[in-house]
Tab-separated table of C-alpha atoms in Angstrom:
chain	number	residue	atom	x	y	z
A	120	MET	CA	0.000	0.000	0.000
A	121	ALA	CA	1.018	3.516	-0.635
A	122	TYR	CA	3.119	5.320	1.920
A	123	TYR	CA	0.984	8.443	2.082
A	124	SER	CA	-2.357	6.691	1.893
A	125	PRO	CA	-4.476	7.491	4.974
A	126	THR	CA	-6.183	4.135	4.526
A	127	ALA	CA	-2.901	2.299	4.899
A	128	ILE	CA	-1.873	4.386	7.925
A	129	LEU	CA	-5.191	3.876	9.698
A	130	THR	CA	-5.144	0.165	8.904
A	131	ASP	CA	-1.706	-0.182	10.417
A	132	ALA	CA	-2.775	1.702	13.533
A	133	GLN	CA	-5.198	-1.049	14.550
A	134	LYS	CA	-4.249	-2.993	17.648
A	135	THR	CA	-2.886	-6.523	17.667
A	136	PRO	CA	-2.250	-8.613	20.747
A	137	THR	CA	1.493	-9.115	21.151
A	138	THR	CA	3.260	-11.424	23.582
A	139	PHE	CA	6.803	-10.531	24.562
A	140	SER	CA	9.256	-13.378	24.807
A	141	LEU	CA	12.111	-11.369	26.326
A	142	ALA	CA	12.368	-8.752	29.023
A	143	VAL	CA	12.631	-5.391	27.326
A	144	PRO	CA	13.333	-2.683	29.885
A	145	ALA	CA	13.642	0.131	27.346
A	146	LEU	CA	10.101	-0.360	26.079
A	147	SER	CA	8.380	-0.067	29.459
A	148	PRO	CA	6.624	3.209	28.459
A	149	LEU	CA	4.453	1.010	26.243
A	150	ASN	CA	3.229	-0.815	29.322
A	151	ASN	CA	2.333	2.265	31.397
A	152	SER	CA	5.871	2.295	32.792
A	153	ALA	CA	5.477	-1.184	34.274
A	154	PRO	CA	8.395	-3.426	33.393
A	155	ILE	CA	8.033	-5.714	30.395
A	156	THR	CA	8.887	-9.316	31.234
A	157	PRO	CA	8.623	-12.466	29.128
A	158	THR	CA	4.943	-13.442	28.737
A	159	THR	CA	3.801	-9.826	29.053
A	160	LYS	CA	0.821	-9.335	26.751
A	161	LEU	CA	0.128	-5.944	25.218
A	162	ASP	CA	-2.180	-4.611	22.562
A	163	LEU	CA	0.126	-2.757	20.200
A	164	PRO	CA	-0.515	-1.014	16.888
A	165	LEU	CA	0.123	-3.321	13.997
A	166	TRP	CA	3.108	-1.402	12.609
A	167	LEU	CA	4.898	-1.516	15.937
A	168	ALA	CA	3.982	-5.111	16.712
A	169	GLU	CA	5.186	-6.226	13.301
A	170	MET	CA	8.563	-4.528	13.765
A	171	LEU	CA	8.962	-6.150	17.188
A	172	ALA	CA	8.006	-9.543	15.871
A	173	VAL	CA	10.424	-9.563	12.968
A	174	SER	CA	13.397	-7.865	14.667
A	175	LYS	CA	15.904	-10.126	16.353
A	176	PRO	CA	18.059	-8.746	19.136
A	177	ALA	CA	21.808	-9.148	18.833
A	178	GLY	CA	23.137	-11.814	21.147
A	179	PRO	CA	23.090	-15.547	21.708
A	180	SER	CA	19.322	-15.988	21.844
A	181	SER	CA	17.824	-16.321	18.385
A	182	SER	CA	14.167	-15.773	19.251
A	183	ALA	CA	12.363	-12.600	18.251
A	184	LEU	CA	11.473	-9.898	20.752
A	185	ALA	CA	7.797	-10.669	20.630
A	186	THR	CA	5.276	-12.851	18.897
A	187	LEU	CA	2.045	-11.746	17.235
A	188	ASP	CA	-1.270	-13.298	18.071
A	189	MET	CA	-4.333	-13.248	15.881
A	190	PRO	CA	-6.512	-10.259	16.824
A	191	ALA	CA	-9.922	-11.081	18.246
A	192	ALA	CA	-11.584	-9.573	15.177
A	193	LEU	CA	-10.173	-12.435	13.125
A	194	GLY	CA	-10.537	-15.079	15.814
A	195	GLY	CA	-12.334	-18.377	15.439
A	196	LYS	CA	-15.595	-17.039	16.798
A	197	VAL	CA	-15.886	-14.311	14.185
A	198	LEU	CA	-14.752	-16.561	11.360
A	199	ASN	CA	-17.337	-19.175	12.327
A	200	ALA	CA	-20.047	-16.539	12.364
A	201	LEU	CA	-18.912	-15.340	8.958
A	202	ARG	CA	-18.958	-18.862	7.623
A	203	ALA	CA	-22.513	-19.310	8.878
A	204	ASP	CA	-23.892	-16.044	7.515
A	205	PRO	CA	-21.617	-13.288	6.219
A	206	ARG	CA	-24.396	-10.727	6.150
A	207	SER	CA	-25.396	-10.894	9.776
A	208	VAL	CA	-21.999	-10.023	11.272
A	209	GLU	CA	-21.355	-6.394	12.123
A	210	LEU	CA	-17.797	-6.104	10.878
A	211	ARG	CA	-17.395	-2.565	12.164
A	212	GLN	CA	-17.781	-3.789	15.742
A	213	GLN	CA	-14.852	-6.131	15.121
A	214	ALA	CA	-12.453	-3.702	13.511
A	215	GLN	CA	-12.844	-0.411	11.725
A	216	TRP	CA	-10.704	-1.547	8.804
A	217	PHE	CA	-11.649	-5.200	9.017
A	218	TYR	CA	-10.494	-6.264	5.557
A	219	GLY	CA	-7.315	-4.202	5.828
A	220	LEU	CA	-6.493	-6.010	9.056
A	221	GLY	CA	-7.277	-9.300	7.371
A	222	GLU	CA	-4.941	-8.520	4.477
A	223	ARG	CA	-2.072	-7.640	6.807
A	224	MET	CA	-2.611	-10.804	8.825
A	225	LEU	CA	-2.698	-12.906	5.680
A	226	GLU	CA	0.667	-11.423	4.754
A	227	LEU	CA	2.129	-12.376	8.128
A	228	PHE	CA	0.522	-15.764	8.704
A	229	GLU	CA	-0.096	-18.678	6.401
A	230	GLU	CA	-3.856	-18.889	6.807
A	231	GLU	CA	-5.342	-20.309	3.640
A	232	GLU	CA	-8.707	-20.904	5.235
A	233	MET	CA	-9.059	-17.449	6.729
A	234	GLY	CA	-8.309	-15.973	3.313
A	235	ALA	CA	-11.044	-18.065	1.743
A	236	VAL	CA	-13.570	-17.029	4.381
A	237	LEU	CA	-12.688	-13.353	3.974
A	238	LEU	CA	-12.987	-13.536	0.182
A	239	ASP	CA	-16.338	-15.234	0.388
A	240	THR	CA	-17.589	-12.792	3.002
A	241	PHE	CA	-16.556	-9.811	0.943
A	242	LYS	CA	-18.211	-11.129	-2.199
A	243	GLN	CA	-21.530	-11.814	-0.519
A	244	ARG	CA	-21.594	-8.561	1.390
A	245	ALA	CA	-20.659	-6.592	-1.737
A	246	LEU	CA	-23.810	-7.858	-3.450
A	247	GLU	CA	-25.921	-6.692	-0.552
A	248	ILE	CA	-24.171	-3.328	-0.593
A	249	ALA	CA	-24.983	-2.935	-4.288
A	250	ASP	CA	-28.645	-3.598	-3.609
A	251	LYS	CA	-28.823	-1.280	-0.619
A	252	ALA	CA	-26.982	1.514	-2.408
A	253	GLN	CA	-29.603	1.436	-5.153
A	254	ASN	CA	-32.469	2.533	-2.966
A	255	THR	CA	-30.963	4.587	-0.191
A	256	ARG	CA	-33.780	7.063	-0.237
A	257	THR	CA	-36.393	4.547	0.818
A	258	ALA	CA	-33.959	2.889	3.178
A	259	GLN	CA	-33.063	6.143	4.899
A	260	GLN	CA	-36.671	7.044	5.437
A	261	GLY	CA	-37.313	3.686	6.997
A	262	GLY	CA	-34.256	4.105	9.210
A	263	ASP	CA	-32.992	0.752	7.997
A	264	SER	CA	-29.959	2.176	6.225
A	265	GLY	CA	-28.475	3.565	9.435
A	266	ASP	CA	-28.372	0.145	11.003
A	267	PHE	CA	-26.972	-1.374	7.867
A	268	MET	CA	-24.235	1.239	7.517
A	269	SER	CA	-23.120	0.851	11.120
A	270	GLY	CA	-22.241	-2.775	10.405
A	271	LEU	CA	-19.994	-1.986	7.426
A	272	ASP	CA	-16.253	-1.618	7.755
A	273	GLU	CA	-14.544	1.373	6.107
A	274	THR	CA	-13.745	-0.427	2.853
A	275	GLU	CA	-17.363	-1.424	2.504
A	276	ARG	CA	-18.514	2.094	3.269
A	277	GLN	CA	-16.358	3.423	0.453
A	278	LEU	CA	-17.880	0.799	-1.811
A	279	PHE	CA	-21.364	1.817	-0.748
A	280	ARG	CA	-20.545	5.435	-1.487
A	281	ALA	CA	-19.092	4.543	-4.919
A	282	ALA	CA	-22.172	2.534	-5.884
A	283	HIS	CA	-24.489	5.250	-4.641
A	284	ASP	CA	-22.536	8.043	-6.352
A	285	GLY	CA	-22.712	6.242	-9.697
A	286	THR	CA	-26.487	5.902	-9.609
A	287	HIS	CA	-26.855	9.414	-8.267
A	288	ALA	CA	-24.674	10.953	-10.996
A	289	VAL	CA	-26.691	9.246	-13.730
A	290	LYS	CA	-29.923	10.463	-12.170
A	291	LYS	CA	-28.530	13.970	-11.930
A	292	TRP	CA	-27.499	13.984	-15.581
A	293	PHE	CA	-30.986	12.895	-16.595
A	294	GLU	CA	-32.496	15.656	-14.492
A	295	THR	CA	-30.225	18.441	-15.736
A	296	THR	CA	-30.692	17.482	-19.381
A	297	SER	CA	-34.458	17.343	-18.954
A	298	ARG	CA	-34.546	21.022	-18.028
A	299	THR	CA	-35.070	23.664	-20.745
B	218	MET	CA	-2.566	15.126	-4.797
B	219	ALA	CA	-4.200	14.154	-8.002
B	220	LEU	CA	-7.596	15.364	-9.117
B	221	PRO	CA	-10.373	14.212	-6.803
B	222	LEU	CA	-12.173	12.710	-9.789
B	223	PRO	CA	-12.443	8.936	-9.901
B	224	PRO	CA	-10.697	7.160	-12.784
B	225	GLY	CA	-12.710	6.754	-15.941
B	226	LEU	CA	-15.466	8.904	-17.357
B	227	THR	CA	-18.207	10.123	-15.040
B	228	PRO	CA	-21.832	9.869	-16.184
B	229	SER	CA	-22.014	13.584	-16.956
B	230	GLU	CA	-18.886	13.315	-19.125
B	231	VAL	CA	-20.392	10.384	-21.004
B	232	GLY	CA	-23.536	12.452	-21.443
B	233	PHE	CA	-21.477	15.315	-22.831
B	234	LEU	CA	-19.598	13.080	-25.258
B	235	CYS	CA	-22.801	11.592	-26.617
B	236	GLU	CA	-23.716	15.020	-27.992
B	237	MET	CA	-20.989	14.535	-30.595
B	238	GLU	CA	-22.991	11.698	-32.163
B	239	GLN	CA	-24.293	12.491	-35.622
B	240	VAL	CA	-28.057	12.579	-36.062
B	241	THR	CA	-30.097	13.189	-39.193
B	242	VAL	CA	-32.000	16.464	-39.341
B	243	ILE	CA	-34.516	17.722	-41.844
B	244	PRO	CA	-33.803	21.447	-42.062
B	245	ARG	CA	-36.502	24.037	-42.439
B	246	GLN	CA	-34.120	26.897	-43.224
B	247	ARG	CA	-30.995	27.219	-45.304
B	248	LEU	CA	-27.708	27.343	-43.461
B	249	ASP	CA	-24.192	27.338	-44.915
B	250	GLY	CA	-21.744	24.745	-43.709
B	251	LEU	CA	-20.027	25.646	-40.436
B	252	GLU	CA	-16.299	25.229	-39.835
B	253	LEU	CA	-16.315	23.588	-36.394
B	254	LEU	CA	-13.444	22.191	-34.365
B	255	GLY	CA	-14.867	18.719	-34.847
B	256	GLY	CA	-14.863	19.160	-38.631
B	257	PRO	CA	-17.058	21.051	-41.091
B	258	THR	CA	-20.787	20.441	-41.183
B	259	GLU	CA	-22.712	20.034	-44.373
B	260	ALA	CA	-24.741	22.951	-45.694
B	261	LEU	CA	-28.431	22.727	-44.817
B	262	ARG	CA	-30.792	22.939	-47.793
B	263	PRO	CA	-34.413	22.177	-47.046
B	264	PRO	CA	-35.865	19.625	-47.412
B	265	PHE	CA	-32.820	17.340	-47.778
B	266	PRO	CA	-31.919	15.293	-44.663
B	267	THR	CA	-28.422	16.112	-43.424
B	268	PRO	CA	-26.253	14.605	-40.662
B	269	LEU	CA	-25.345	17.037	-37.867
B	270	PRO	CA	-23.827	16.634	-34.407
B	271	LEU	CA	-26.509	16.053	-31.798
B	272	TRP	CA	-25.814	19.267	-29.866
B	273	LEU	CA	-26.203	21.397	-32.992
B	274	ALA	CA	-29.288	19.492	-34.027
B	275	LEU	CA	-30.866	20.076	-30.607
B	276	LEU	CA	-30.000	23.772	-30.805
B	277	LEU	CA	-31.621	24.114	-34.231
B	278	LYS	CA	-34.575	22.098	-33.010
B	279	LYS	CA	-35.113	24.498	-30.104
B	280	GLN	CA	-35.048	27.421	-32.506
B	281	ARG	CA	-37.531	25.581	-34.744
B	282	ARG	CA	-35.111	25.647	-37.642
B	283	ALA	CA	-34.949	21.878	-38.104
B	284	ASN	CA	-36.631	18.591	-37.312
B	285	ILE	CA	-34.723	15.557	-36.122
B	286	THR	CA	-35.336	12.145	-37.654
B	287	PRO	CA	-35.015	9.596	-34.855
B	288	PRO	CA	-32.594	6.744	-35.645
B	289	PRO	CA	-34.248	3.483	-36.750
B	290	TRP	CA	-33.430	1.675	-33.503
B	291	LEU	CA	-35.431	4.296	-31.589
B	292	SER	CA	-38.725	3.047	-33.013
B	293	VAL	CA	-41.418	1.038	-31.301
B	294	GLU	CA	-40.865	-2.072	-33.442
B	295	ALA	CA	-37.071	-2.143	-33.059
B	296	LEU	CA	-37.168	-1.499	-29.320
B	297	THR	CA	-39.850	-4.142	-28.781
B	298	GLN	CA	-37.719	-6.641	-30.649
B	299	ILE	CA	-34.618	-5.781	-28.602
B	300	LEU	CA	-36.610	-5.906	-25.389
B	301	ASP	CA	-37.877	-9.357	-26.322
B	302	PHE	CA	-34.292	-10.475	-26.837
B	303	GLU	CA	-33.303	-9.099	-23.444
B	304	MET	CA	-36.228	-10.767	-21.678
B	305	ASP	CA	-35.851	-14.124	-23.402
B	306	GLU	CA	-34.764	-16.881	-21.062
B	307	ARG	CA	-32.437	-18.386	-23.627
B	308	THR	CA	-30.407	-15.183	-23.822
B	309	ALA	CA	-30.636	-14.327	-20.139
B	310	GLU	CA	-26.853	-14.393	-19.826
B	311	VAL	CA	-25.965	-11.886	-22.549
B	312	PHE	CA	-26.831	-8.339	-23.486
B	313	SER	CA	-28.349	-7.613	-26.854
B	314	PRO	CA	-25.426	-7.274	-29.260
B	315	SER	CA	-24.054	-3.893	-30.271
B	316	PRO	CA	-24.203	-2.855	-33.933
B	317	ASP	CA	-22.128	-4.818	-36.436
B	318	LEU	CA	-18.612	-3.560	-36.890
B	319	PRO	CA	-17.796	-2.235	-40.347
B	320	ALA	CA	-15.654	-4.458	-42.531
B	321	ALA	CA	-11.995	-4.110	-41.682
B	322	THR	CA	-10.031	-1.801	-43.963
B	323	THR	CA	-6.659	-3.354	-43.277
B	324	THR	CA	-5.473	-6.897	-43.406
B	325	ALA	CA	-4.059	-8.059	-40.126
B	326	PRO	CA	-0.889	-10.034	-39.629
B	327	LEU	CA	-2.926	-11.986	-37.103
B	328	GLU	CA	-4.993	-14.606	-38.783
B	329	GLY	CA	-8.630	-13.656	-38.379
B	330	ASP	CA	-9.196	-10.516	-36.424
B	331	PRO	CA	-7.732	-7.166	-37.505
B	332	TYR	CA	-9.565	-5.478	-34.594
B	333	LEU	CA	-7.139	-7.068	-32.176
B	334	ALA	CA	-3.982	-6.149	-34.044
B	335	HIS	CA	-1.921	-3.315	-32.610
B	336	ASP	CA	-0.754	-1.624	-35.782
B	337	SER	CA	-4.052	-1.342	-37.643
B	338	LEU	CA	-6.629	1.338	-36.960
B	339	GLU	CA	-10.150	-0.049	-36.979
B	340	LEU	CA	-13.090	1.816	-35.519
B	341	SER	CA	-15.151	0.094	-32.881
B	342	ALA	CA	-17.769	0.832	-30.258
B	343	PRO	CA	-17.725	4.501	-29.186
B	344	PHE	CA	-16.338	5.715	-32.511
B	345	LEU	CA	-18.627	3.935	-34.949
B	346	LYS	CA	-20.051	6.154	-37.656
B	347	ASP	CA	-23.783	6.519	-38.172
B	348	ALA	CA	-24.769	5.078	-34.804
B	349	ALA	CA	-27.662	7.493	-34.405
B	350	THR	CA	-28.379	8.775	-37.910
B	351	SER	CA	-31.229	7.514	-40.042
B	352	ARG	CA	-28.767	5.039	-41.582
B	353	ALA	CA	-28.100	3.334	-38.243
B	354	GLN	CA	-28.675	-0.366	-37.839
B	355	ALA	CA	-32.240	-0.947	-36.666
B	356	ASP	CA	-31.906	-4.074	-34.570
B	357	ALA	CA	-29.026	-3.143	-32.262
B	358	LEU	CA	-28.469	-0.619	-29.491
B	359	PRO	CA	-25.395	1.571	-30.115
B	360	TYR	CA	-22.937	2.618	-27.401
B	361	HIS	CA	-24.762	5.852	-26.520
B	362	TRP	CA	-28.283	4.456	-26.796
B	363	LEU	CA	-29.497	5.592	-23.398
B	364	GLU	CA	-28.175	9.150	-23.661
B	365	VAL	CA	-29.220	9.782	-27.262
B	366	GLY	CA	-32.622	8.249	-26.626
B	367	HIS	CA	-33.157	10.381	-23.551
B	368	LEU	CA	-32.049	13.633	-25.193
B	369	LEU	CA	-34.154	13.087	-28.298
B	370	LEU	CA	-37.225	12.101	-26.307
B	371	THR	CA	-36.876	15.100	-24.023
B	372	HIS	CA	-36.132	17.810	-26.564
B	373	ALA	CA	-37.560	16.483	-29.816
B	374	ALA	CA	-40.523	14.427	-28.650
B	375	ASP	CA	-42.792	15.787	-31.380
B	376	ASP	CA	-40.579	14.217	-34.063
B	377	PHE	CA	-41.488	10.729	-32.825
B	378	ASP	CA	-44.566	8.893	-33.989
B	379	ASP	CA	-45.314	7.573	-30.537
B	380	PRO	CA	-42.985	9.175	-27.972
B	381	ASP	CA	-44.750	7.766	-24.922
B	382	THR	CA	-44.419	4.137	-26.000
B	383	VAL	CA	-40.784	4.676	-26.987
B	384	ARG	CA	-40.105	6.289	-23.623
B	385	LYS	CA	-41.720	3.397	-21.809
B	386	LEU	CA	-39.767	0.834	-23.848
B	387	LEU	CA	-36.494	2.652	-23.160
B	388	ARG	CA	-37.211	2.657	-19.446
B	389	ASP	CA	-38.007	-1.069	-19.524
B	390	LEU	CA	-34.820	-1.799	-21.446
B	391	ARG	CA	-32.759	0.172	-18.967
B	392	GLU	CA	-34.213	-1.727	-16.041
B	393	VAL	CA	-33.833	-5.150	-17.623
B	394	ARG	CA	-30.221	-4.475	-18.574
B	395	MET	CA	-29.374	-2.982	-15.195
B	396	SER	CA	-30.649	-6.086	-13.434
B	397	LYS	CA	-28.555	-8.202	-15.796
B	398	LEU	CA	-25.483	-6.156	-14.898
B	399	ARG	CA	-26.283	-6.684	-11.231
B	400	LYS	CA	-26.484	-10.411	-11.770
B	401	GLY	CA	-23.066	-10.151	-13.380
B	402	PHE	CA	-21.649	-8.781	-10.101
B	403	LYS	CA	-22.045	-12.236	-8.585
B	404	VAL	CA	-19.291	-13.718	-10.670
B	405	LEU	CA	-16.799	-10.939	-9.916
B	406	ASP	CA	-13.594	-12.474	-8.658
B	407	ALA	CA	-9.982	-11.568	-8.076
B	408	GLY	CA	-9.032	-12.928	-11.464
B	409	GLY	CA	-12.435	-13.216	-13.117
B	410	GLY	CA	-14.160	-10.854	-15.474
B	411	VAL	CA	-17.666	-10.002	-16.489
B	412	LYS	CA	-18.511	-10.116	-20.149
B	413	MET	CA	-19.857	-6.683	-20.941
B	414	ASN	CA	-20.324	-6.874	-24.696
B	415	GLY	CA	-23.056	-4.542	-25.794
B	416	VAL	CA	-23.215	-2.541	-22.562
B	417	GLY	CA	-23.676	1.180	-23.163
B	418	GLY	CA	-21.433	4.035	-22.050
B	419	MET	CA	-23.823	5.389	-19.443
B	420	GLU	CA	-24.358	1.960	-17.936
B	421	ILE	CA	-20.626	1.424	-17.629
B	422	ALA	CA	-20.127	4.841	-16.056
B	423	GLU	CA	-22.846	4.066	-13.546
B	424	VAL	CA	-21.345	0.862	-12.178
B	425	ARG	CA	-17.661	1.669	-12.686
B	426	GLY	CA	-17.027	2.895	-9.130
B	427	PHE	CA	-18.624	-0.125	-7.537
B	428	VAL	CA	-17.149	-2.808	-9.778
B	429	GLY	CA	-13.686	-1.251	-9.586
B	430	GLY	CA	-13.900	-1.123	-5.796
B	431	VAL	CA	-14.977	-4.749	-5.512
B	432	VAL	CA	-12.278	-6.073	-7.817
B	433	ASP	CA	-9.567	-3.984	-6.116
B	434	GLU	CA	-10.479	-5.286	-2.695
B	435	LEU	CA	-10.781	-8.889	-3.890
B	436	ARG	CA	-7.319	-8.661	-5.394
B	437	ARG	CA	-5.884	-7.235	-2.207
B	438	LEU	CA	-7.451	-10.026	-0.148
B	439	ASN	CA	-6.194	-12.591	-2.610
B	440	ARG	CA	-2.666	-11.227	-2.875
B	441	SER	CA	-0.955	-13.336	-0.251
B	442	ARG	CA	-2.600	-16.474	-1.559
B	443	GLU	CA	-1.556	-15.604	-5.078
B	444	GLU	CA	2.018	-14.972	-3.971
B	445	SER	CA	2.291	-18.276	-2.172
B	446	ARG	CA	0.856	-20.022	-5.205
B	447	ARG	CA	3.477	-18.412	-7.438
B	448	GLU	CA	6.253	-19.356	-5.062
B	449	ARG	CA	5.041	-22.923	-5.001
B	450	GLU	CA	4.952	-23.055	-8.761
B	451	ALA	CA	8.436	-21.595	-9.021
B	452	GLU	CA	9.717	-24.164	-6.555
B	453	GLU	CA	8.073	-26.975	-8.429
B	454	ARG	CA	9.659	-25.789	-11.608
B	455	GLU	CA	13.089	-25.692	-10.005
B	456	ASN	CA	12.845	-28.962	-8.111
B	457	GLY	CA	10.922	-31.636	-9.864
B	458	LEU	CA	10.673	-30.743	-13.475
B	459	GLY	CA	14.255	-30.966	-14.660
B	460	SER	CA	13.531	-34.542	-15.643
B	461	SER	CA	10.360	-33.940	-17.614
B	462	SER	CA	11.255	-31.825	-20.584
B	463	TYR	CA	7.689	-31.966	-21.848
B	464	ARG	CA	6.376	-29.541	-19.218
B	465	ASP	CA	9.237	-27.141	-19.857
B	466	ASP	CA	8.259	-26.838	-23.484
B	467	GLU	CA	4.695	-26.103	-22.496
B	468	ASP	CA	5.778	-23.299	-20.181
B	469	GLU	CA	7.742	-21.641	-22.920
B	470	ASP	CA	4.756	-21.772	-25.198
B	471	MET	CA	2.735	-19.934	-22.604
B	472	LEU	CA	5.220	-17.085	-22.582
């Protein structure tokens, strides 16, 4: 992803559970000034956690500073729910940039199955987004759209906006050319 | 930062471009040929039908200096026939075909299709001549069918025999084709494509943002899987296939 893309920056700022495997005194500000010992668990932003997980300290021990765990948003519970019915899960409650987080995790872990579930989820939800974006006016009056939107993650919201803008622009052209 | 416009033409740009289509007018007043940026127009001599760009034709129509002859595909019979094709169960998967391409003027080094060759210049969809004049093909919707149909029906309705029926048929066609496009969304995939032969400019502009967004995201989600697949293939090629020369030949053919 692009360096200056706000999407990429915000995606990387999401928290991931990280378990330290060494004592790291210099990083104690991360832990509210409490000392960091092996087995300390912290929720760190993805960019920081990734750097800690891949960097190896100089010295005899060959293990990395910390190990990454799968964030709860991509845990078994959520994936099972997605497998059962992709449309009923409120992805935004899991993570604001749910798919972005998923992509980053797929880069770091070999998780063939999670990738398949995410792809399938996205496809099915995209169809629903296309339908909902068609008739926002009726949906907004019924108050249904608000609920629906609150369950979408940011990528899906952009998709919703793109679909809606397309229909809206065509309608606007028809209206302006009908005048005079 | 770049322009805040999305990539591709927006619907209003497509609508603007469609006004360059030639339509046939029947002038009521004489007018000498005009030297326009898009090329000279023919002199108007009543009552001979003359091709003019749509925007000029609409202008003359508003000033009551000309009448516009609707293209043959914008008639009740032609539209009913096309609508039947669109609604038919046997052709539920495809859009009604666009007008026939003119015969190729060059011979291609590729056997068969000069339209696919890089060094020949053959006109196709948005640049076809006579898509909206009275010489247009009657049984096919051209690229700008929706825009031209709408503009003519709005500003030159009295030149139609039965504008209300034509308007209704156009609206039906638009809805049928839109629902077909929506069905096409289901097969969108990281590597897959939707066959969009015969889809008009306005329809493409309408769904471009959504389809582009879906495909982008699918590709991003699929990237790590794709990479590991490529690595595996590369490994297989290095490890096991030195012995079987047959597969090596095949790979080179693919390149």
